[in-house]
Amino acid sequence: NLFGTHDIYHGKPHAPPQKMSTAETETRTYDYDYLVLGGGSGGISSAKRASQLYNAKVGIVESQRLGGTCVNVGCVPKKVMWSAAHVSETLREAKHYGFRGTTSTTSTIPVVDWAYLKERRN
């Protein structure tokens, strides 16, 4: 798999953290070599590097979808919608540059199905 040995935890902790004495801390074993808080671009990149370069057993803690704000609800979805609007406007203006539809007097302009685009984007 892409990250080597890893697990992803979604959601909130099952129990609150408990204080441990120094003796308990010294003898305790852990499931991971490296635990990443946040599964955004930086967290995923950090986990991937630790796994690949140092053969670390990595865990990622993320309460939402992997990818973070930019990938899921920010930059990337905005660029998809902006690009579709730009292409739509370019197609409307194509007739001014000599592009024609099926005949020389009419122009067939595709219509954007925004609902379909939004569904595919998500």
Short mmCIF file of C-alpha atoms in Angstrom, two decimals:
data_model
loop_
_atom_site.label_atom_id
_atom_site.label_comp_id
_atom_site.label_asym_id
_atom_site.label_seq_id
_atom_site.Cartn_x
_atom_site.Cartn_y
_atom_site.Cartn_z
CA ASN A 1 0.00 0.00 0.00
CA LEU A 2 1.00 3.63 -0.47
CA PHE A 3 2.06 4.42 3.10
CA GLY A 4 3.46 1.08 4.24
CA THR A 5 2.21 -0.09 7.62
CA HIS A 6 -0.42 2.35 8.90
CA ASP A 7 -3.90 2.79 10.26
CA ILE A 8 -6.29 5.70 10.06
CA TYR A 9 -8.49 6.69 13.00
CA HIS A 10 -11.66 8.68 12.20
CA GLY A 11 -13.56 10.38 14.96
CA LYS A 12 -13.11 11.16 18.60
CA PRO A 13 -11.11 9.20 21.19
CA HIS A 14 -13.06 6.45 22.94
CA ALA A 15 -11.78 7.35 26.40
CA PRO A 16 -10.06 10.41 27.87
CA PRO A 17 -6.29 10.17 28.29
CA GLN A 18 -5.11 8.93 31.67
CA LYS A 19 -2.05 10.08 33.60
CA MET A 20 0.66 7.46 33.89
CA SER A 21 3.43 7.23 36.40
CA THR A 22 7.03 7.34 35.18
CA ALA A 23 7.35 3.60 35.75
CA GLU A 24 4.29 2.86 33.57
CA THR A 25 5.59 5.12 30.81
CA GLU A 26 8.96 3.38 30.71
CA THR A 27 7.46 -0.09 30.28
CA ARG A 28 4.56 0.76 27.98
CA THR A 29 4.63 -0.34 24.35
CA TYR A 30 3.01 1.66 21.58
CA ASP A 31 1.25 0.59 18.38
CA TYR A 32 2.96 3.23 16.26
CA ASP A 33 6.41 4.64 15.73
CA TYR A 34 4.94 7.89 14.45
CA LEU A 35 1.46 9.35 15.02
CA VAL A 36 0.25 12.17 12.75
CA LEU A 37 -2.51 14.51 13.90
CA GLY A 38 -4.44 15.64 10.81
CA GLY A 39 -4.92 13.95 7.47
CA GLY A 40 -4.53 17.00 5.27
CA SER A 41 -1.86 17.44 2.63
CA GLY A 42 0.90 18.05 5.19
CA GLY A 43 -0.13 15.19 7.49
CA ILE A 44 -0.38 12.67 4.68
CA SER A 45 2.96 13.78 3.26
CA SER A 46 4.62 13.51 6.67
CA ALA A 47 3.16 10.04 7.28
CA LYS A 48 4.22 8.85 3.84
CA ARG A 49 7.80 10.06 4.30
CA ALA A 50 8.13 8.54 7.75
CA SER A 51 6.84 5.21 6.45
CA GLN A 52 8.93 5.13 3.28
CA LEU A 53 12.19 6.70 4.43
CA TYR A 54 12.36 5.37 7.99
CA ASN A 55 10.15 2.27 7.73
CA ALA A 56 8.05 3.69 10.58
CA LYS A 57 4.72 2.19 11.54
CA VAL A 58 2.50 5.25 11.10
CA GLY A 59 -0.97 6.19 12.37
CA ILE A 60 -3.04 9.15 11.14
CA VAL A 61 -5.74 10.76 13.30
CA GLU A 62 -8.36 12.65 11.26
CA SER A 63 -11.92 13.59 12.22
CA GLN A 64 -13.04 14.46 8.69
CA ARG A 65 -12.26 13.10 5.22
CA LEU A 66 -8.61 12.59 4.31
CA GLY A 67 -7.17 15.36 2.20
CA GLY A 68 -8.02 18.32 4.39
CA THR A 69 -9.81 21.59 3.65
CA CYS A 70 -8.07 22.44 0.36
CA VAL A 71 -8.71 19.08 -1.27
CA ASN A 72 -12.25 18.51 0.00
CA VAL A 73 -14.01 21.87 0.33
CA GLY A 74 -11.54 24.60 -0.61
CA CYS A 75 -9.05 25.12 -3.42
CA VAL A 76 -9.60 22.01 -5.52
CA PRO A 77 -13.45 22.03 -5.68
CA LYS A 78 -13.36 25.79 -6.35
CA LYS A 79 -10.98 25.28 -9.27
CA VAL A 80 -13.19 22.54 -10.74
CA MET A 81 -16.23 24.84 -10.68
CA TRP A 82 -14.28 27.85 -11.94
CA SER A 83 -12.81 25.82 -14.83
CA ALA A 84 -16.26 24.55 -15.84
CA ALA A 85 -17.64 28.11 -15.84
CA HIS A 86 -14.66 29.32 -17.88
CA VAL A 87 -15.08 26.54 -20.46
CA SER A 88 -18.81 27.27 -20.67
CA GLU A 89 -18.18 30.96 -21.31
CA THR A 90 -15.47 30.14 -23.88
CA LEU A 91 -17.89 27.88 -25.76
CA ARG A 92 -20.49 30.68 -25.85
CA GLU A 93 -17.92 33.04 -27.32
CA ALA A 94 -16.51 30.49 -29.82
CA LYS A 95 -18.78 31.72 -32.64
CA HIS A 96 -16.90 35.03 -32.61
CA TYR A 97 -13.74 33.12 -33.52
CA GLY A 98 -15.25 31.26 -36.45
CA PHE A 99 -16.36 28.09 -34.69
CA ARG A 100 -19.66 26.81 -36.03
CA GLY A 101 -22.11 24.03 -35.16
CA THR A 102 -23.62 21.58 -37.62
CA THR A 103 -24.42 24.29 -40.18
CA SER A 104 -22.70 27.53 -41.12
CA THR A 105 -25.54 29.66 -39.70
CA THR A 106 -26.13 28.03 -36.31
CA SER A 107 -23.92 27.20 -33.38
CA THR A 108 -24.46 24.24 -31.09
CA ILE A 109 -23.28 25.13 -27.61
CA PRO A 110 -23.10 22.41 -24.97
CA VAL A 111 -24.90 23.19 -21.71
CA VAL A 112 -23.19 22.53 -18.38
CA ASP A 113 -25.00 20.07 -16.11
CA TRP A 114 -24.01 21.75 -12.82
CA ALA A 115 -25.70 19.09 -10.65
CA TYR A 116 -23.72 16.32 -12.37
CA LEU A 117 -20.49 18.31 -12.08
CA LYS A 118 -21.08 18.95 -8.36
CA GLU A 119 -21.82 15.25 -7.77
CA ARG A 120 -18.62 14.19 -9.57
CA ARG A 121 -16.62 16.89 -7.75
CA ASN A 122 -17.67 15.57 -4.34
#
